[in-house]
Tab-separated table of C-alpha atoms in Angstrom:
chain	number	residue	atom	x	y	z
A	1	MET	CA	0.000	0.000	0.000
A	2	SER	CA	1.342	3.426	-0.862
A	3	ASP	CA	1.960	6.077	1.756
A	4	SER	CA	-0.767	8.324	0.341
A	5	VAL	CA	-3.416	5.589	0.764
A	6	VAL	CA	-2.302	4.975	4.346
A	7	ASP	CA	-2.251	8.725	5.041
A	8	LYS	CA	-5.790	9.103	3.682
A	9	ALA	CA	-7.045	6.160	5.738
A	10	MET	CA	-5.367	7.496	8.880
A	11	SER	CA	-6.725	11.011	8.409
A	12	GLY	CA	-10.232	9.588	7.915
A	13	ALA	CA	-9.936	7.545	11.102
A	14	VAL	CA	-8.629	10.521	13.074
A	15	LEU	CA	-11.421	12.690	11.691
A	16	ALA	CA	-13.989	10.088	12.740
A	17	ASP	CA	-12.489	9.853	16.244
A	18	VAL	CA	-12.463	13.623	16.691
A	19	GLY	CA	-15.983	13.851	15.247
A	20	GLU	CA	-17.274	11.295	17.742
A	21	LEU	CA	-15.734	13.189	20.645
A	22	ALA	CA	-17.023	16.546	19.395
A	23	GLY	CA	-20.499	15.081	18.898
A	24	ARG	CA	-20.531	13.748	22.452
A	25	VAL	CA	-19.414	17.116	23.841
A	26	LEU	CA	-22.051	19.006	21.847
A	27	LEU	CA	-24.862	16.640	22.836
A	28	ALA	CA	-23.822	16.629	26.480
A	29	GLY	CA	-23.363	20.394	26.695
A	30	LEU	CA	-27.095	20.993	26.510
A	31	PHE	CA	-27.781	18.617	29.405
A	32	PHE	CA	-24.958	19.997	31.535
A	33	ILE	CA	-25.970	23.639	31.097
A	34	SER	CA	-29.633	22.785	31.615
A	35	GLY	CA	-28.908	20.874	34.820
A	36	LEU	CA	-26.781	23.680	36.241
A	37	GLY	CA	-29.468	26.195	35.265
A	38	LYS	CA	-32.028	24.217	37.221
A	39	ILE	CA	-29.821	24.467	40.306
A	40	GLY	CA	-29.637	28.241	39.894
A	41	ALA	CA	-33.401	28.552	39.427
A	42	TYR	CA	-34.418	25.718	41.729
A	43	SER	CA	-37.682	27.165	43.095
A	44	ALA	CA	-38.881	28.411	39.713
A	45	THR	CA	-38.083	25.069	38.066
A	46	ALA	CA	-39.842	23.090	40.802
A	47	GLY	CA	-42.863	25.370	40.419
A	48	TYR	CA	-42.903	24.893	36.644
A	49	MET	CA	-42.696	21.124	37.065
A	50	GLN	CA	-45.595	21.165	39.500
A	51	ALA	CA	-47.636	23.361	37.144
A	52	VAL	CA	-47.546	20.613	34.515
A	53	GLY	CA	-48.244	17.838	37.014
A	54	VAL	CA	-44.717	16.607	37.725
A	55	PRO	CA	-43.825	16.557	41.435
A	56	GLY	CA	-41.190	19.174	42.268
A	57	ALA	CA	-39.636	16.591	44.586
A	58	LEU	CA	-38.237	14.914	41.454
A	59	LEU	CA	-36.085	17.939	40.629
A	60	PRO	CA	-32.909	16.619	42.341
A	61	LEU	CA	-33.213	13.441	40.250
A	62	VAL	CA	-33.687	15.535	37.090
A	63	ILE	CA	-30.618	17.642	37.899
A	64	ALA	CA	-28.522	14.557	38.655
A	65	THR	CA	-29.679	12.899	35.434
A	66	GLU	CA	-28.716	15.916	33.343
A	67	VAL	CA	-25.407	16.802	34.996
A	68	LEU	CA	-24.080	13.300	35.653
A	69	GLY	CA	-25.431	11.988	32.351
A	70	ALA	CA	-23.659	14.809	30.507
A	71	ILE	CA	-20.369	14.084	32.244
A	72	ALA	CA	-20.679	10.366	31.467
A	73	ILE	CA	-21.345	11.097	27.779
A	74	VAL	CA	-18.400	13.517	27.492
A	75	VAL	CA	-15.898	11.110	29.052
A	76	GLY	CA	-17.491	8.156	27.270
A	77	TRP	CA	-18.316	6.089	30.350
A	78	ARG	CA	-20.998	3.418	29.828
A	79	THR	CA	-21.989	5.500	26.822
A	80	ARG	CA	-24.568	3.170	25.298
A	81	ILE	CA	-26.477	2.746	28.556
A	82	VAL	CA	-26.311	6.432	29.523
A	83	ALA	CA	-27.285	7.567	26.021
A	84	PHE	CA	-30.266	5.199	26.029
A	85	LEU	CA	-31.449	6.514	29.392
A	86	LEU	CA	-30.937	10.146	28.351
A	87	ALA	CA	-32.848	9.505	25.107
A	88	GLY	CA	-35.809	8.213	27.130
A	89	PHE	CA	-35.522	11.136	29.547
A	90	THR	CA	-35.453	13.576	26.627
A	91	LEU	CA	-38.510	12.069	24.926
A	92	LEU	CA	-40.427	11.986	28.209
A	93	SER	CA	-39.467	15.614	28.908
A	94	GLY	CA	-40.683	16.623	25.473
A	95	LEU	CA	-44.008	14.877	25.954
A	96	LEU	CA	-44.536	16.379	29.415
A	97	PHE	CA	-43.346	19.936	28.846
A	98	HIS	CA	-43.748	20.629	25.122
A	99	ASN	CA	-47.036	18.971	24.214
A	100	ASN	CA	-49.040	22.014	23.115
A	101	PHE	CA	-48.756	21.283	19.401
A	102	GLY	CA	-51.070	24.198	18.572
A	103	ASP	CA	-48.214	26.508	19.587
A	104	PRO	CA	-45.488	26.509	16.910
A	105	VAL	CA	-42.777	27.288	19.471
A	106	GLN	CA	-43.788	24.300	21.611
A	107	THR	CA	-43.898	22.087	18.526
A	108	ILE	CA	-40.341	23.132	17.636
A	109	MET	CA	-39.227	22.525	21.237
A	110	PHE	CA	-40.783	19.052	21.109
A	111	LEU	CA	-39.094	18.289	17.790
A	112	LYS	CA	-35.783	19.541	19.257
A	113	ASN	CA	-36.173	16.948	21.995
A	114	VAL	CA	-36.951	14.252	19.413
A	115	SER	CA	-33.841	15.247	17.427
A	116	ILE	CA	-31.627	15.153	20.515
A	117	ALA	CA	-32.999	11.705	21.341
A	118	GLY	CA	-32.080	10.677	17.799
A	119	GLY	CA	-28.498	11.796	18.318
A	120	LEU	CA	-28.357	9.899	21.593
A	121	LEU	CA	-29.715	6.778	19.904
A	122	LEU	CA	-26.858	7.030	17.399
A	123	LEU	CA	-24.519	6.833	20.397
A	124	VAL	CA	-26.433	3.764	21.556
A	125	ALA	CA	-25.850	2.167	18.144
A	126	THR	CA	-22.217	3.177	17.609
A	127	GLY	CA	-20.768	3.667	21.077
A	128	ALA	CA	-18.475	6.465	22.184
A	129	GLY	CA	-15.526	5.838	19.887
A	130	ARG	CA	-11.806	5.674	20.502
A	131	PHE	CA	-11.477	8.752	22.730
A	132	SER	CA	-13.550	7.397	25.612
A	133	MET	CA	-13.380	5.493	28.852
A	134	ASP	CA	-15.384	2.725	27.175
A	135	ALA	CA	-12.583	2.225	24.611
A	136	ARG	CA	-9.948	2.102	27.358
A	137	GLU	CA	-11.888	-0.618	29.184
A	138	ARG	CA	-11.897	-2.830	26.061
């Protein structure tokens, strides 16, 4: 095999590895920022949850899910399991909080949740990639 073929194959593999890491960081960033925001606006968030019929007492679990789930996705720890759980969490959140499909903004918010769940399901299918704790454990 010529050097140029090897170089092209290596650059494609490196690009894929970096792309997987960047994708994990971008997906997780939303959860991390959202979880921290809920800490900063704890009372308001609990009140909003209660207004739609979700007990405010679940807020610590929601915050832990978002913050710890985001960290696990970024470092690539148990990625398939965490991504699956976050996908379910995201779909459930969309159904509970963005279900007024007569409001175009709420419809877009719901579809955003569906799209994020789709990205997480890709992680379920493919795993975290080479730059992850999962890869080191193999």
